[in-house]
Amino acid sequence: MSETHSLRGLRIRSEFLAANSGKRAAMPAFVLLVRPRGDGDATLGMGFTVTKKIGNAVVRNRIKRRFRALARTLYPIEGVAGADHILIGRSAALTRDHAGLVQDLTKALGRIRRDLAK
């Protein structure tokens, strides 16, 4: 995709719960949830969550910072327009290198775009 889209952060719990009913792609470092909103707005919603099982607040925030940097790079180009994207962190997100995360997210977004096209 050569077209870029603007991003907005998801903050409300109901947006995260609604995204849970969308398509999902599991990767070693994260699970990606994507749900088209169907509201005619091409803006991409992005949200991140990491459970307390993964680690303390420092560890969880480090993973979310890595996800934010990853999303700002890839979502405008590879993301699904008019959809909310949620990354759920797994423990491997802390140790996986940036290139591996980029490769995984690109693969997950491609898989979800194929599923949505069906």
mmCIF file with all atom_site columns, C-alpha atoms in Angstrom:
data_model
loop_
_atom_site.group_PDB
_atom_site.id
_atom_site.type_symbol
_atom_site.label_atom_id
_atom_site.label_alt_id
_atom_site.label_comp_id
_atom_site.label_asym_id
_atom_site.label_entity_id
_atom_site.label_seq_id
_atom_site.pdbx_PDB_ins_code
_atom_site.Cartn_x
_atom_site.Cartn_y
_atom_site.Cartn_z
_atom_site.occupancy
_atom_site.B_iso_or_equiv
_atom_site.pdbx_formal_charge
_atom_site.auth_seq_id
_atom_site.auth_comp_id
_atom_site.auth_asym_id
_atom_site.auth_atom_id
_atom_site.pdbx_PDB_model_num
ATOM 1   C CA . MET A 1 1   ? 0.000   0.000   0.000  1.00 0.00 ? 1   MET A CA 1
ATOM 2   C CA . SER A 1 2   ? 1.404   3.364   -0.943 1.00 0.00 ? 2   SER A CA 1
ATOM 3   C CA . GLU A 1 3   ? -1.325  5.436   0.715  1.00 0.00 ? 3   GLU A CA 1
ATOM 4   C CA . THR A 1 4   ? -0.705  6.676   4.260  1.00 0.00 ? 4   THR A CA 1
ATOM 5   C CA . HIS A 1 5   ? -3.383  7.125   6.910  1.00 0.00 ? 5   HIS A CA 1
ATOM 6   C CA . SER A 1 6   ? -3.519  9.152   10.102 1.00 0.00 ? 6   SER A CA 1
ATOM 7   C CA . LEU A 1 7   ? -3.433  7.485   13.509 1.00 0.00 ? 7   LEU A CA 1
ATOM 8   C CA . ARG A 1 8   ? -5.390  7.996   16.699 1.00 0.00 ? 8   ARG A CA 1
ATOM 9   C CA . GLY A 1 9   ? -4.877  6.371   20.063 1.00 0.00 ? 9   GLY A CA 1
ATOM 10  C CA . LEU A 1 10  ? -7.520  4.153   21.619 1.00 0.00 ? 10  LEU A CA 1
ATOM 11  C CA . ARG A 1 11  ? -8.121  5.017   25.256 1.00 0.00 ? 11  ARG A CA 1
ATOM 12  C CA . ILE A 1 12  ? -11.635 3.842   26.161 1.00 0.00 ? 12  ILE A CA 1
ATOM 13  C CA . ARG A 1 13  ? -12.130 0.295   27.431 1.00 0.00 ? 13  ARG A CA 1
ATOM 14  C CA . SER A 1 14  ? -15.158 -0.232  25.172 1.00 0.00 ? 14  SER A CA 1
ATOM 15  C CA . GLU A 1 15  ? -12.950 0.327   22.105 1.00 0.00 ? 15  GLU A CA 1
ATOM 16  C CA . PHE A 1 16  ? -10.594 -2.417  23.280 1.00 0.00 ? 16  PHE A CA 1
ATOM 17  C CA . LEU A 1 17  ? -13.511 -4.765  23.978 1.00 0.00 ? 17  LEU A CA 1
ATOM 18  C CA . ALA A 1 18  ? -15.049 -4.066  20.559 1.00 0.00 ? 18  ALA A CA 1
ATOM 19  C CA . ALA A 1 19  ? -11.735 -4.864  18.836 1.00 0.00 ? 19  ALA A CA 1
ATOM 20  C CA . ASN A 1 20  ? -11.804 -8.275  20.491 1.00 0.00 ? 20  ASN A CA 1
ATOM 21  C CA . SER A 1 21  ? -14.610 -9.275  18.107 1.00 0.00 ? 21  SER A CA 1
ATOM 22  C CA . GLY A 1 22  ? -12.430 -8.561  15.048 1.00 0.00 ? 22  GLY A CA 1
ATOM 23  C CA . LYS A 1 23  ? -9.767  -10.573 13.268 1.00 0.00 ? 23  LYS A CA 1
ATOM 24  C CA . ARG A 1 24  ? -6.739  -11.774 15.195 1.00 0.00 ? 24  ARG A CA 1
ATOM 25  C CA . ALA A 1 25  ? -3.236  -12.884 14.291 1.00 0.00 ? 25  ALA A CA 1
ATOM 26  C CA . ALA A 1 26  ? -0.997  -14.474 16.927 1.00 0.00 ? 26  ALA A CA 1
ATOM 27  C CA . MET A 1 27  ? 2.752   -13.965 16.734 1.00 0.00 ? 27  MET A CA 1
ATOM 28  C CA . PRO A 1 28  ? 5.552   -14.872 19.177 1.00 0.00 ? 28  PRO A CA 1
ATOM 29  C CA . ALA A 1 29  ? 5.791   -11.363 20.676 1.00 0.00 ? 29  ALA A CA 1
ATOM 30  C CA . PHE A 1 30  ? 2.187   -10.194 20.405 1.00 0.00 ? 30  PHE A CA 1
ATOM 31  C CA . VAL A 1 31  ? -1.381  -10.878 19.338 1.00 0.00 ? 31  VAL A CA 1
ATOM 32  C CA . LEU A 1 32  ? -2.775  -8.391  16.815 1.00 0.00 ? 32  LEU A CA 1
ATOM 33  C CA . LEU A 1 33  ? -6.503  -7.635  16.847 1.00 0.00 ? 33  LEU A CA 1
ATOM 34  C CA . VAL A 1 34  ? -8.021  -5.659  13.970 1.00 0.00 ? 34  VAL A CA 1
ATOM 35  C CA . ARG A 1 35  ? -11.666 -4.618  13.735 1.00 0.00 ? 35  ARG A CA 1
ATOM 36  C CA . PRO A 1 36  ? -13.014 -2.436  10.909 1.00 0.00 ? 36  PRO A CA 1
ATOM 37  C CA . ARG A 1 37  ? -15.205 0.297   12.400 1.00 0.00 ? 37  ARG A CA 1
ATOM 38  C CA . GLY A 1 38  ? -17.388 0.836   9.332  1.00 0.00 ? 38  GLY A CA 1
ATOM 39  C CA . ASP A 1 39  ? -17.872 4.531   10.105 1.00 0.00 ? 39  ASP A CA 1
ATOM 40  C CA . GLY A 1 40  ? -16.416 5.864   6.835  1.00 0.00 ? 40  GLY A CA 1
ATOM 41  C CA . ASP A 1 41  ? -13.408 7.415   8.595  1.00 0.00 ? 41  ASP A CA 1
ATOM 42  C CA . ALA A 1 42  ? -10.053 6.203   7.210  1.00 0.00 ? 42  ALA A CA 1
ATOM 43  C CA . THR A 1 43  ? -8.205  6.997   10.461 1.00 0.00 ? 43  THR A CA 1
ATOM 44  C CA . LEU A 1 44  ? -6.460  4.013   12.039 1.00 0.00 ? 44  LEU A CA 1
ATOM 45  C CA . GLY A 1 45  ? -7.045  3.414   15.726 1.00 0.00 ? 45  GLY A CA 1
ATOM 46  C CA . MET A 1 46  ? -4.138  1.973   17.685 1.00 0.00 ? 46  MET A CA 1
ATOM 47  C CA . GLY A 1 47  ? -4.059  0.575   21.182 1.00 0.00 ? 47  GLY A CA 1
ATOM 48  C CA . PHE A 1 48  ? -1.630  -1.466  23.254 1.00 0.00 ? 48  PHE A CA 1
ATOM 49  C CA . THR A 1 49  ? -2.079  -3.668  26.272 1.00 0.00 ? 49  THR A CA 1
ATOM 50  C CA . VAL A 1 50  ? 0.236   -5.844  28.347 1.00 0.00 ? 50  VAL A CA 1
ATOM 51  C CA . THR A 1 51  ? -1.038  -7.917  31.272 1.00 0.00 ? 51  THR A CA 1
ATOM 52  C CA . LYS A 1 52  ? 0.496   -7.910  34.731 1.00 0.00 ? 52  LYS A CA 1
ATOM 53  C CA . LYS A 1 53  ? 1.533   -11.534 34.173 1.00 0.00 ? 53  LYS A CA 1
ATOM 54  C CA . ILE A 1 54  ? 4.281   -10.279 31.860 1.00 0.00 ? 54  ILE A CA 1
ATOM 55  C CA . GLY A 1 55  ? 6.059   -8.179  34.473 1.00 0.00 ? 55  GLY A CA 1
ATOM 56  C CA . ASN A 1 56  ? 6.042   -5.078  36.607 1.00 0.00 ? 56  ASN A CA 1
ATOM 57  C CA . ALA A 1 57  ? 5.094   -1.601  35.387 1.00 0.00 ? 57  ALA A CA 1
ATOM 58  C CA . VAL A 1 58  ? 8.591   -0.862  34.098 1.00 0.00 ? 58  VAL A CA 1
ATOM 59  C CA . VAL A 1 59  ? 8.593   -3.981  31.913 1.00 0.00 ? 59  VAL A CA 1
ATOM 60  C CA . ARG A 1 60  ? 5.036   -3.426  30.672 1.00 0.00 ? 60  ARG A CA 1
ATOM 61  C CA . ASN A 1 61  ? 5.734   0.205   29.776 1.00 0.00 ? 61  ASN A CA 1
ATOM 62  C CA . ARG A 1 62  ? 8.934   -0.748  27.950 1.00 0.00 ? 62  ARG A CA 1
ATOM 63  C CA . ILE A 1 63  ? 6.977   -3.204  25.802 1.00 0.00 ? 63  ILE A CA 1
ATOM 64  C CA . LYS A 1 64  ? 4.288   -0.593  25.096 1.00 0.00 ? 64  LYS A CA 1
ATOM 65  C CA . ARG A 1 65  ? 6.940   1.963   24.080 1.00 0.00 ? 65  ARG A CA 1
ATOM 66  C CA . ARG A 1 66  ? 8.403   -0.572  21.648 1.00 0.00 ? 66  ARG A CA 1
ATOM 67  C CA . PHE A 1 67  ? 4.921   -1.238  20.245 1.00 0.00 ? 67  PHE A CA 1
ATOM 68  C CA . ARG A 1 68  ? 4.194   2.493   19.834 1.00 0.00 ? 68  ARG A CA 1
ATOM 69  C CA . ALA A 1 69  ? 7.395   3.007   17.842 1.00 0.00 ? 69  ALA A CA 1
ATOM 70  C CA . LEU A 1 70  ? 6.595   -0.046  15.731 1.00 0.00 ? 70  LEU A CA 1
ATOM 71  C CA . ALA A 1 71  ? 3.007   1.075   15.088 1.00 0.00 ? 71  ALA A CA 1
ATOM 72  C CA . ARG A 1 72  ? 3.954   4.629   14.128 1.00 0.00 ? 72  ARG A CA 1
ATOM 73  C CA . THR A 1 73  ? 6.317   3.191   11.538 1.00 0.00 ? 73  THR A CA 1
ATOM 74  C CA . LEU A 1 74  ? 4.130   0.476   10.003 1.00 0.00 ? 74  LEU A CA 1
ATOM 75  C CA . TYR A 1 75  ? 0.450   1.314   10.582 1.00 0.00 ? 75  TYR A CA 1
ATOM 76  C CA . PRO A 1 76  ? 0.228   4.361   8.265  1.00 0.00 ? 76  PRO A CA 1
ATOM 77  C CA . ILE A 1 77  ? 1.565   2.262   5.377  1.00 0.00 ? 77  ILE A CA 1
ATOM 78  C CA . GLU A 1 78  ? 0.551   -1.341  6.132  1.00 0.00 ? 78  GLU A CA 1
ATOM 79  C CA . GLY A 1 79  ? -2.472  -0.891  8.422  1.00 0.00 ? 79  GLY A CA 1
ATOM 80  C CA . VAL A 1 80  ? -6.117  -1.462  7.551  1.00 0.00 ? 80  VAL A CA 1
ATOM 81  C CA . ALA A 1 81  ? -7.807  1.892   6.832  1.00 0.00 ? 81  ALA A CA 1
ATOM 82  C CA . GLY A 1 82  ? -10.835 2.647   9.001  1.00 0.00 ? 82  GLY A CA 1
ATOM 83  C CA . ALA A 1 83  ? -10.021 -0.078  11.525 1.00 0.00 ? 83  ALA A CA 1
ATOM 84  C CA . ASP A 1 84  ? -8.913  -0.269  15.143 1.00 0.00 ? 84  ASP A CA 1
ATOM 85  C CA . HIS A 1 85  ? -5.639  -2.142  15.757 1.00 0.00 ? 85  HIS A CA 1
ATOM 86  C CA . ILE A 1 86  ? -4.770  -3.564  19.187 1.00 0.00 ? 86  ILE A CA 1
ATOM 87  C CA . LEU A 1 87  ? -1.415  -5.129  20.069 1.00 0.00 ? 87  LEU A CA 1
ATOM 88  C CA . ILE A 1 88  ? -1.509  -7.445  23.077 1.00 0.00 ? 88  ILE A CA 1
ATOM 89  C CA . GLY A 1 89  ? 2.002   -7.952  24.395 1.00 0.00 ? 89  GLY A CA 1
ATOM 90  C CA . ARG A 1 90  ? 3.576   -11.299 25.151 1.00 0.00 ? 90  ARG A CA 1
ATOM 91  C CA . SER A 1 91  ? 6.761   -11.890 27.120 1.00 0.00 ? 91  SER A CA 1
ATOM 92  C CA . ALA A 1 92  ? 8.821   -12.388 23.927 1.00 0.00 ? 92  ALA A CA 1
ATOM 93  C CA . ALA A 1 93  ? 8.167   -8.720  23.025 1.00 0.00 ? 93  ALA A CA 1
ATOM 94  C CA . LEU A 1 94  ? 10.802  -7.695  25.541 1.00 0.00 ? 94  LEU A CA 1
ATOM 95  C CA . THR A 1 95  ? 13.633  -9.745  24.057 1.00 0.00 ? 95  THR A CA 1
ATOM 96  C CA . ARG A 1 96  ? 12.739  -9.779  20.358 1.00 0.00 ? 96  ARG A CA 1
ATOM 97  C CA . ASP A 1 97  ? 14.813  -7.360  18.284 1.00 0.00 ? 97  ASP A CA 1
ATOM 98  C CA . HIS A 1 98  ? 13.176  -4.497  16.391 1.00 0.00 ? 98  HIS A CA 1
ATOM 99  C CA . ALA A 1 99  ? 13.727  -6.099  12.978 1.00 0.00 ? 99  ALA A CA 1
ATOM 100 C CA . GLY A 1 100 ? 11.953  -9.245  14.175 1.00 0.00 ? 100 GLY A CA 1
ATOM 101 C CA . LEU A 1 101 ? 9.028   -7.207  15.493 1.00 0.00 ? 101 LEU A CA 1
ATOM 102 C CA . VAL A 1 102 ? 8.753   -5.338  12.190 1.00 0.00 ? 102 VAL A CA 1
ATOM 103 C CA . GLN A 1 103 ? 8.762   -8.618  10.273 1.00 0.00 ? 103 GLN A CA 1
ATOM 104 C CA . ASP A 1 104 ? 6.146   -10.157 12.583 1.00 0.00 ? 104 ASP A CA 1
ATOM 105 C CA . LEU A 1 105 ? 3.829   -7.141  12.427 1.00 0.00 ? 105 LEU A CA 1
ATOM 106 C CA . THR A 1 106 ? 4.094   -6.928  8.636  1.00 0.00 ? 106 THR A CA 1
ATOM 107 C CA . LYS A 1 107 ? 3.244   -10.623 8.387  1.00 0.00 ? 107 LYS A CA 1
ATOM 108 C CA . ALA A 1 108 ? 0.325   -10.300 10.839 1.00 0.00 ? 108 ALA A CA 1
ATOM 109 C CA . LEU A 1 109 ? -1.135  -7.273  9.020  1.00 0.00 ? 109 LEU A CA 1
ATOM 110 C CA . GLY A 1 110 ? -0.877  -9.098  5.684  1.00 0.00 ? 110 GLY A CA 1
ATOM 111 C CA . ARG A 1 111 ? -2.641  -12.119 7.126  1.00 0.00 ? 111 ARG A CA 1
ATOM 112 C CA . ILE A 1 112 ? -5.457  -9.978  8.529  1.00 0.00 ? 112 ILE A CA 1
ATOM 113 C CA . ARG A 1 113 ? -5.868  -8.019  5.286  1.00 0.00 ? 113 ARG A CA 1
ATOM 114 C CA . ARG A 1 114 ? -6.259  -11.338 3.447  1.00 0.00 ? 114 ARG A CA 1
ATOM 115 C CA . ASP A 1 115 ? -8.869  -12.511 5.982  1.00 0.00 ? 115 ASP A CA 1
ATOM 116 C CA . LEU A 1 116 ? -10.828 -9.261  5.680  1.00 0.00 ? 116 LEU A CA 1
ATOM 117 C CA . ALA A 1 117 ? -10.810 -9.472  1.882  1.00 0.00 ? 117 ALA A CA 1
ATOM 118 C CA . LYS A 1 118 ? -12.578 -12.854 1.957  1.00 0.00 ? 118 LYS A CA 1
#
